Short mmCIF file of C-alpha atoms in Angstrom, two decimals:
data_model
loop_
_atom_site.label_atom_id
_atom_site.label_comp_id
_atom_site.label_asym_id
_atom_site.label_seq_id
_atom_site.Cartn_x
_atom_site.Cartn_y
_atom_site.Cartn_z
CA UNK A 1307 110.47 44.33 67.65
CA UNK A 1308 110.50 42.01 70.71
CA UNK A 1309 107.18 42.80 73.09
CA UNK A 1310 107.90 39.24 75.36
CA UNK A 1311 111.61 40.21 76.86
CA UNK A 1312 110.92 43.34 78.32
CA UNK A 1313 111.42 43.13 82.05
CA UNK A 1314 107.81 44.62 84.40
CA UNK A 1315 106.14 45.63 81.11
CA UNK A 1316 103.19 43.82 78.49
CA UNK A 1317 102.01 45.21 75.58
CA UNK A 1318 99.86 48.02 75.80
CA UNK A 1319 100.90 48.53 79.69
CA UNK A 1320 102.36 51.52 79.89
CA UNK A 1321 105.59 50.72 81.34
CA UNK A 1322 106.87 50.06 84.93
CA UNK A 1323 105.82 52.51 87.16
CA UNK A 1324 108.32 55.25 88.05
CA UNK A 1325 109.64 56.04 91.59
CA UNK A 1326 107.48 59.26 91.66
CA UNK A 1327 104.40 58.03 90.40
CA UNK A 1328 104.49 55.12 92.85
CA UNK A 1329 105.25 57.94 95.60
CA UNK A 1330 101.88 59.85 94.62
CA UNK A 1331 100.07 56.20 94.44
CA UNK A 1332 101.37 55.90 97.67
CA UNK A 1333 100.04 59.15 99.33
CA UNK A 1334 96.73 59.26 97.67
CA UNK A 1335 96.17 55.72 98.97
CA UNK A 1336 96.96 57.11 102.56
CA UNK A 1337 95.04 60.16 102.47
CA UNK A 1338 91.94 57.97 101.78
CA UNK A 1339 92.22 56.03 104.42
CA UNK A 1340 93.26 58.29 106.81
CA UNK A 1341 89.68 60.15 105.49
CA UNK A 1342 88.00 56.91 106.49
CA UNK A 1343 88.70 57.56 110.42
CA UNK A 1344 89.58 61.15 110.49
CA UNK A 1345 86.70 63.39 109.95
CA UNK A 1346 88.34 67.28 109.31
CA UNK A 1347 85.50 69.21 109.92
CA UNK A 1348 85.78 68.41 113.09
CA UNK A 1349 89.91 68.84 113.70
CA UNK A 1350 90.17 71.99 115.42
CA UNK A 1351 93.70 72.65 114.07
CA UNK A 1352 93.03 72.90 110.49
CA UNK A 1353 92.78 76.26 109.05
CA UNK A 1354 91.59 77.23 105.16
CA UNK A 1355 92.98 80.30 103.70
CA UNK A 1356 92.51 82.01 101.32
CA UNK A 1357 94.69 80.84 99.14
CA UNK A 1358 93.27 77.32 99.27
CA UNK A 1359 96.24 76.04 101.27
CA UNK A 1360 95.44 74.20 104.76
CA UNK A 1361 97.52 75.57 107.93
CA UNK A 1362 98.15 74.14 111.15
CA UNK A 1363 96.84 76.28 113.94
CA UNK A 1364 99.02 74.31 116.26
CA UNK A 1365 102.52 74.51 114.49
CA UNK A 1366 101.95 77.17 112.38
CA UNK A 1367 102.51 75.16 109.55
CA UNK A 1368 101.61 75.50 105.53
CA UNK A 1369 100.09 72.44 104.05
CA UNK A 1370 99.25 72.65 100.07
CA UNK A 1371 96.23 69.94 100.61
CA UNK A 1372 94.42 67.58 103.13
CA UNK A 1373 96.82 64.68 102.29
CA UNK A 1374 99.94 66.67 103.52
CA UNK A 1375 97.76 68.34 106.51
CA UNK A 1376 96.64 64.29 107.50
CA UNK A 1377 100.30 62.83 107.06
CA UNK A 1378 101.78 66.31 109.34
CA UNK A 1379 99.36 65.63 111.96
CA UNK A 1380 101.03 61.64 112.36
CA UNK A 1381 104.02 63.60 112.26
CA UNK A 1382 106.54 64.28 115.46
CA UNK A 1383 106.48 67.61 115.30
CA UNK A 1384 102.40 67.36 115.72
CA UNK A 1385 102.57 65.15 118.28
CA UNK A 1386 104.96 66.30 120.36
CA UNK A 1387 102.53 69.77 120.14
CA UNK A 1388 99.63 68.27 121.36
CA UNK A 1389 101.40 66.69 124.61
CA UNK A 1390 102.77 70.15 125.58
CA UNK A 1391 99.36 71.62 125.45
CA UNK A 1392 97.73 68.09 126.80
CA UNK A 1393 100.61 69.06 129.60
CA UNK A 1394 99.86 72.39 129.96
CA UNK A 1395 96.25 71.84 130.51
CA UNK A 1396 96.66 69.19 133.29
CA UNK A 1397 99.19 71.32 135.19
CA UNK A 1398 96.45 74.37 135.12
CA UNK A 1399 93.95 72.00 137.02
CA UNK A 1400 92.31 70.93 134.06
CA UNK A 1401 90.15 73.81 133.47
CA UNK A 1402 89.32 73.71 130.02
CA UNK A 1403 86.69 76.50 130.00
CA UNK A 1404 89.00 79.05 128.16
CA UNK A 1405 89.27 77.03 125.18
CA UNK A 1406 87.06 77.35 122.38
CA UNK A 1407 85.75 73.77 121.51
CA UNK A 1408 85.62 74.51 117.73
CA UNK A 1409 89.16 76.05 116.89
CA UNK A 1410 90.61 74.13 120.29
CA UNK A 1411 92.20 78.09 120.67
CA UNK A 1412 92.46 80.13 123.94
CA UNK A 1413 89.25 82.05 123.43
CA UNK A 1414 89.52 85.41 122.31
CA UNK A 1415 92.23 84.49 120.19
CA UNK A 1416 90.22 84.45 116.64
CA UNK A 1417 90.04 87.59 115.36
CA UNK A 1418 91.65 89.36 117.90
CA UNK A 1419 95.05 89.97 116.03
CA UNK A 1420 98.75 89.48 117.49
CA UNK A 1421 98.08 91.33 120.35
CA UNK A 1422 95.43 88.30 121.75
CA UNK A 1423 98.45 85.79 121.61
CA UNK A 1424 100.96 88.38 123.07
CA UNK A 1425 102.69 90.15 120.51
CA UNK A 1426 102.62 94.17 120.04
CA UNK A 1427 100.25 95.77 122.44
CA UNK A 1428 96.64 96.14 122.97
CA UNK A 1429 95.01 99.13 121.47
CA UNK A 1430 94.31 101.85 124.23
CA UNK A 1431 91.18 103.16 124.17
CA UNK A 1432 89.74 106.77 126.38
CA UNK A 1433 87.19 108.77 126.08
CA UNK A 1434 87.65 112.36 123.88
CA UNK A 1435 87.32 115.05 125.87
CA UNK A 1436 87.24 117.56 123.09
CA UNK A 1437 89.82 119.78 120.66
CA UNK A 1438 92.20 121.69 122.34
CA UNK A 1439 93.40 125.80 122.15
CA UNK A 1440 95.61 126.45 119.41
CA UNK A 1441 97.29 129.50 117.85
CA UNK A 1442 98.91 129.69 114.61
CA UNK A 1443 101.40 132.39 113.29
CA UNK A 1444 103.31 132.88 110.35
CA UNK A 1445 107.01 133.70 110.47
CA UNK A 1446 110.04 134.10 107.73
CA UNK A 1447 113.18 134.22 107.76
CA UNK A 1448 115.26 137.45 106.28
CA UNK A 1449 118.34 135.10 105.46
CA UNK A 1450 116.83 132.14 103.65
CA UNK A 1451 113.89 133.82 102.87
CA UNK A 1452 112.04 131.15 103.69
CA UNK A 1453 108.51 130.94 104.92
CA UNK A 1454 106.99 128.75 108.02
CA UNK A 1455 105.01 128.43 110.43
CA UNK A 1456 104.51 128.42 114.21
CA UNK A 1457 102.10 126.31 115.94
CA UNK A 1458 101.24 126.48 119.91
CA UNK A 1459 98.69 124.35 121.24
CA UNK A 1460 97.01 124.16 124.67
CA UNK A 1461 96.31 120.75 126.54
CA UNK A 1462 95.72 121.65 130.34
CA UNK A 1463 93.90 118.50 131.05
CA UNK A 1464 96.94 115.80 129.15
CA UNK A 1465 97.48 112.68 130.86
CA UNK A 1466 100.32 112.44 133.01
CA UNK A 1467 103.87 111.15 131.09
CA UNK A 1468 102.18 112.06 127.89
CA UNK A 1469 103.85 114.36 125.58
CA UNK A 1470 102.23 115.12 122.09
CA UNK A 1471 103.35 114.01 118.81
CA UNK A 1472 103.09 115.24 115.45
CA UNK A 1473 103.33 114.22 111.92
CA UNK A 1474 102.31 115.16 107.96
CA UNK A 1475 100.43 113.56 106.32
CA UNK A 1476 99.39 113.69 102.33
CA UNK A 1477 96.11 115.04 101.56
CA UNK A 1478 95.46 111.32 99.71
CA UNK A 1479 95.98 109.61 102.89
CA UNK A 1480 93.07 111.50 104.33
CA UNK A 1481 89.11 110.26 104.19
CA UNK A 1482 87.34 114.03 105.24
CA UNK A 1483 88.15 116.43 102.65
CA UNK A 1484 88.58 115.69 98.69
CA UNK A 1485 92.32 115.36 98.22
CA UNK A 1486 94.09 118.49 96.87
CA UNK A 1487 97.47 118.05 95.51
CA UNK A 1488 98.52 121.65 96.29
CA UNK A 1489 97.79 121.15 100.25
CA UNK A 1490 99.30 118.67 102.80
CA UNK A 1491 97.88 118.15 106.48
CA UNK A 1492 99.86 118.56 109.83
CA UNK A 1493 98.58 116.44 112.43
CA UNK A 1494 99.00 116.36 116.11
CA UNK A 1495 97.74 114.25 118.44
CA UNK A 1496 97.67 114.33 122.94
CA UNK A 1497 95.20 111.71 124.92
CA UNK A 1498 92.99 112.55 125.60
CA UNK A 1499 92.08 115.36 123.66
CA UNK A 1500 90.61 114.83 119.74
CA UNK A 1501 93.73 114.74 116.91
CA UNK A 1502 93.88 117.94 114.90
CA UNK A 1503 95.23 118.58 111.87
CA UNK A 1504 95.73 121.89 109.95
CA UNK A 1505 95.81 122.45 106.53
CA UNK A 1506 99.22 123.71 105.07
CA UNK A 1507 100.89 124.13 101.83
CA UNK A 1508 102.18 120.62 99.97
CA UNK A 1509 105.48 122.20 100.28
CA UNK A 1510 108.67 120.27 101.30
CA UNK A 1511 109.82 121.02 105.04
CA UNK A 1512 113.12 121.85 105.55
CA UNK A 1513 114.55 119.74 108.24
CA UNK A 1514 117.73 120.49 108.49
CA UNK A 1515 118.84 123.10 110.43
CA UNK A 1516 117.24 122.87 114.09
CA UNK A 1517 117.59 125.86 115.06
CA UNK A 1518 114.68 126.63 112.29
CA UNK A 1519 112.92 123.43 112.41
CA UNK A 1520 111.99 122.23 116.50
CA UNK A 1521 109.02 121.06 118.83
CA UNK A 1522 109.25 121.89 122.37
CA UNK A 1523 106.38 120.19 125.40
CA UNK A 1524 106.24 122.08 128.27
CA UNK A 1525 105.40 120.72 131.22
CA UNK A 1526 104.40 122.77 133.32
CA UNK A 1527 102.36 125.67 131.08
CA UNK A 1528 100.92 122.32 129.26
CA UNK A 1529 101.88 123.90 126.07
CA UNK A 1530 103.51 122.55 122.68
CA UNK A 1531 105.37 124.48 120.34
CA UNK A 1532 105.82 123.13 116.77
CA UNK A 1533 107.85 125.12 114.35
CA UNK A 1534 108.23 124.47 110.80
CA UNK A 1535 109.99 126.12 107.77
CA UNK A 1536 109.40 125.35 104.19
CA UNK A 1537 112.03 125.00 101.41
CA UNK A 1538 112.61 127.51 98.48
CA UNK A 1539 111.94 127.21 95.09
CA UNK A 1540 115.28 126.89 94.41
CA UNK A 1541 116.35 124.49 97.75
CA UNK A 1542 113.93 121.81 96.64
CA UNK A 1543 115.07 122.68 92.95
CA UNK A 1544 118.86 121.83 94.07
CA UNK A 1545 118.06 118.95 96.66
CA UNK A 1546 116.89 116.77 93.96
CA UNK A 1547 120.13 116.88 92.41
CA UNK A 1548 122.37 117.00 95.35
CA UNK A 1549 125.82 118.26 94.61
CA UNK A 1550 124.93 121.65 92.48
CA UNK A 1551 124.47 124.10 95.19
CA UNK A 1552 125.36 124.29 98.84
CA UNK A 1553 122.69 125.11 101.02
CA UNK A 1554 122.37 128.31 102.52
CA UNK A 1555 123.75 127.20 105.47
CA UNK A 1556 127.44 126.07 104.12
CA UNK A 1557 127.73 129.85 102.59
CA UNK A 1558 129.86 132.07 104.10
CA UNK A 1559 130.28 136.11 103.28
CA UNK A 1560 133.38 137.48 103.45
CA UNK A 1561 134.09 141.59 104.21
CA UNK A 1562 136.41 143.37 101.12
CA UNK A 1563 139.71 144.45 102.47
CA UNK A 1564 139.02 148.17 101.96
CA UNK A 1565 141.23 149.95 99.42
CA UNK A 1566 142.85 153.64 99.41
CA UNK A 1567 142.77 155.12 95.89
CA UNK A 1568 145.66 157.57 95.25
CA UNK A 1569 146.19 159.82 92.50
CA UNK A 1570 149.32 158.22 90.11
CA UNK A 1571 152.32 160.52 89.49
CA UNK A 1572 151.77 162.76 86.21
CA UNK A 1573 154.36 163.98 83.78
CA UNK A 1574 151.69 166.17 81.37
CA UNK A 1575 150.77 169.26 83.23
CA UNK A 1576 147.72 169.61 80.66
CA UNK A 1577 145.92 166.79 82.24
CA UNK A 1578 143.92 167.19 84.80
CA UNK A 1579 145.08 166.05 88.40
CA UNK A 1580 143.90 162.27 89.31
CA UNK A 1581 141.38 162.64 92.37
CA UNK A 1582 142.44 161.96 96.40
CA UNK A 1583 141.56 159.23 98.33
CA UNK A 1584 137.84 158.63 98.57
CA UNK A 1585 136.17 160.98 100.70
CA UNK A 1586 132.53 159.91 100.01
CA UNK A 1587 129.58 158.38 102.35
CA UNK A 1588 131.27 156.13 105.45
CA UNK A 1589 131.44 152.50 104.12
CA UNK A 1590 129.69 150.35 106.77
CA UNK A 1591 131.37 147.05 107.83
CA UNK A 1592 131.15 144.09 110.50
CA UNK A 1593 127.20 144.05 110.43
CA UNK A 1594 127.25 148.16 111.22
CA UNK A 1595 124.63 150.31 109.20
CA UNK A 1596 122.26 152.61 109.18
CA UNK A 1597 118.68 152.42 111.07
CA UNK A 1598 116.89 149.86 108.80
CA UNK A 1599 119.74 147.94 107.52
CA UNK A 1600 119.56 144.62 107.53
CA UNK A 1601 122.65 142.67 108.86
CA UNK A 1602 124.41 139.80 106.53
CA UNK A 1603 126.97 137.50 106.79
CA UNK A 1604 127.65 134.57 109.30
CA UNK A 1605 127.03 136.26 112.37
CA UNK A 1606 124.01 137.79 111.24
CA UNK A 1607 120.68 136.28 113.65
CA UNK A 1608 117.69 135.98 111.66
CA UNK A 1609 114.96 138.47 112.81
CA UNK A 1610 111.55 135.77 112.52
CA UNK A 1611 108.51 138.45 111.63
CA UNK A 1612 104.96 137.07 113.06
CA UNK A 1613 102.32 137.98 111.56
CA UNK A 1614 99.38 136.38 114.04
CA UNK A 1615 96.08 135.07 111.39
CA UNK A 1616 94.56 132.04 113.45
CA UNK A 1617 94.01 132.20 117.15
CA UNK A 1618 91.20 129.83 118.41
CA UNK A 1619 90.82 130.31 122.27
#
């Protein structure tokens, strides 16, 4: 085997050097340099995560180690950063007491979120002034048979353009109580009184009919109304397989066409004569009945029956 004609190479060498490994040579000879003259516990840009990458503060940039964080700060993009804000600074008089000397960051900034460099908003924070009046009553409905649940809660004292909201939350979700799968909490919340929540049945709500299912503010009694129905056994039984039944809604009732029974022509005088027309009790149509009927069909309003347990005044 010939070891003297091979072009860049001696024996026991290792070979010319590839384009990527002289790449690599390249960059780790820069980065050592550049650590020579450029100390980075003092750059005021350079960020450790903790992931161990190194971001830019200043571009907002991921870096996977010093040597790319030391060849993007030579870069344009880094450059051209640092005369805006050199720029900016010299237009606002050169007042440089709002920037923090060791993160070169407006102060404040650090720590204080999204909201510090503009985005979102700014938490609002007031003073508690207590737990308002509520009232709590239970109500079903005769046609769906479904029961729910009406809340009404007092704020004389709400801020002005404030109207309260509501929402349920699971009772894992919660730090207070021990979580109970069999119970879900109903919160609502008005500044600047204290949030409540009550404690209801982990039951799914039904929200879709809003006639059943509605929250009203009024303005001028300072009063919110919060109604809420539950679902059947056999809605939430059907509404995880949609397409079996059709709610109780899409049914509709439809009123026999009433019937007169006459007696058929006999030939046998032996048998006994077929009976008249029907002459019994009045049959009661179109919703009509007795006192203490209870009206079906389409038409039919549901009669809500509230039966008052919690009033806290």
């Amino acid at each position: 085997m010939d070891y003297q004609n091979r072009v860049g190479s001696k024996f026991g060498g290792g070979g010319p050097a590839s384009h990527s490994a002289t790449n690599a040579d390249r960059r780790e000879r820069l980065r050592k340099l550049a650590l020579e003259t450029i100390d980075l516990d003092k750059d005021p840009y350079i960020f450790k995560n903790h992931l161990g990458s190194f971001e830019c503060r200043l571009c907002l940039t991921v870096h996977q180690n010093d040597g790319s964080y030391l060849a993007h700060t030579q870069g344009k993009k880094h450059q051209t950063n640092l005369a805006r804000r050199a720029a900016r600074e010299q237009k606002e008089g050169g007042n440089n007491d709002n920037i923090d000397p060791q993160t070169g960051l407006p102060r404040g900034v650090v720590g204080a979120g999204f909201a510090a460099l503009g985005f979102g908003s700014s938490r609002n924070v007031f003073i508690k002034i207590g737990r308002p009046a509520y009232k709590i009553s239970k109500v079903r409905d005769p046609m769906t048979r479904q029961n729910g649940m009406i809340f009404q809660v007092e704020y004389p004292k709400i801020k002005p353009s404030i109207e309260p909201k509501w929402q349920v939350m699971s009772a894992y979700a919660q730090k207070i109580e021990a979580p109970d799968p069999n119970y879900q909490y109903l919160i609502i919340a008005a500044e600047p009184y204290e949030t409540i929540a009550f404690k209801i049945p982990s039951l799914s709500l039904d929200n879709r009919d809003t006639d059943r299912h509605f929250s009203f503010w009024d303005p001028d009694s300072k009063e919110y109304w919060l109604q809420v129905m539950f679902q059947t056994e056999r809605e939430a039984r059907f509404n995880a397989a949609p397409g079996l039944a059709p709610p109780p809604s899409t049914t509709t009732t439809t009123t026999p066409t009433p019937h007169t029974i006459t007696a058929p022509p006999t030939t046998n005088s032996s048998l006994p004569a077929f009976p008249g027309p029907y002459k019994g009790p009045p049959i009661h149509r179109n919703n009509a009945g007795p006192p203490g009927f209870v009206p079906t069909g389409a038409n039919a309003a549901p009669i809500p029956l509230h039966y008052n347990q919690y009033d806290r005044r």
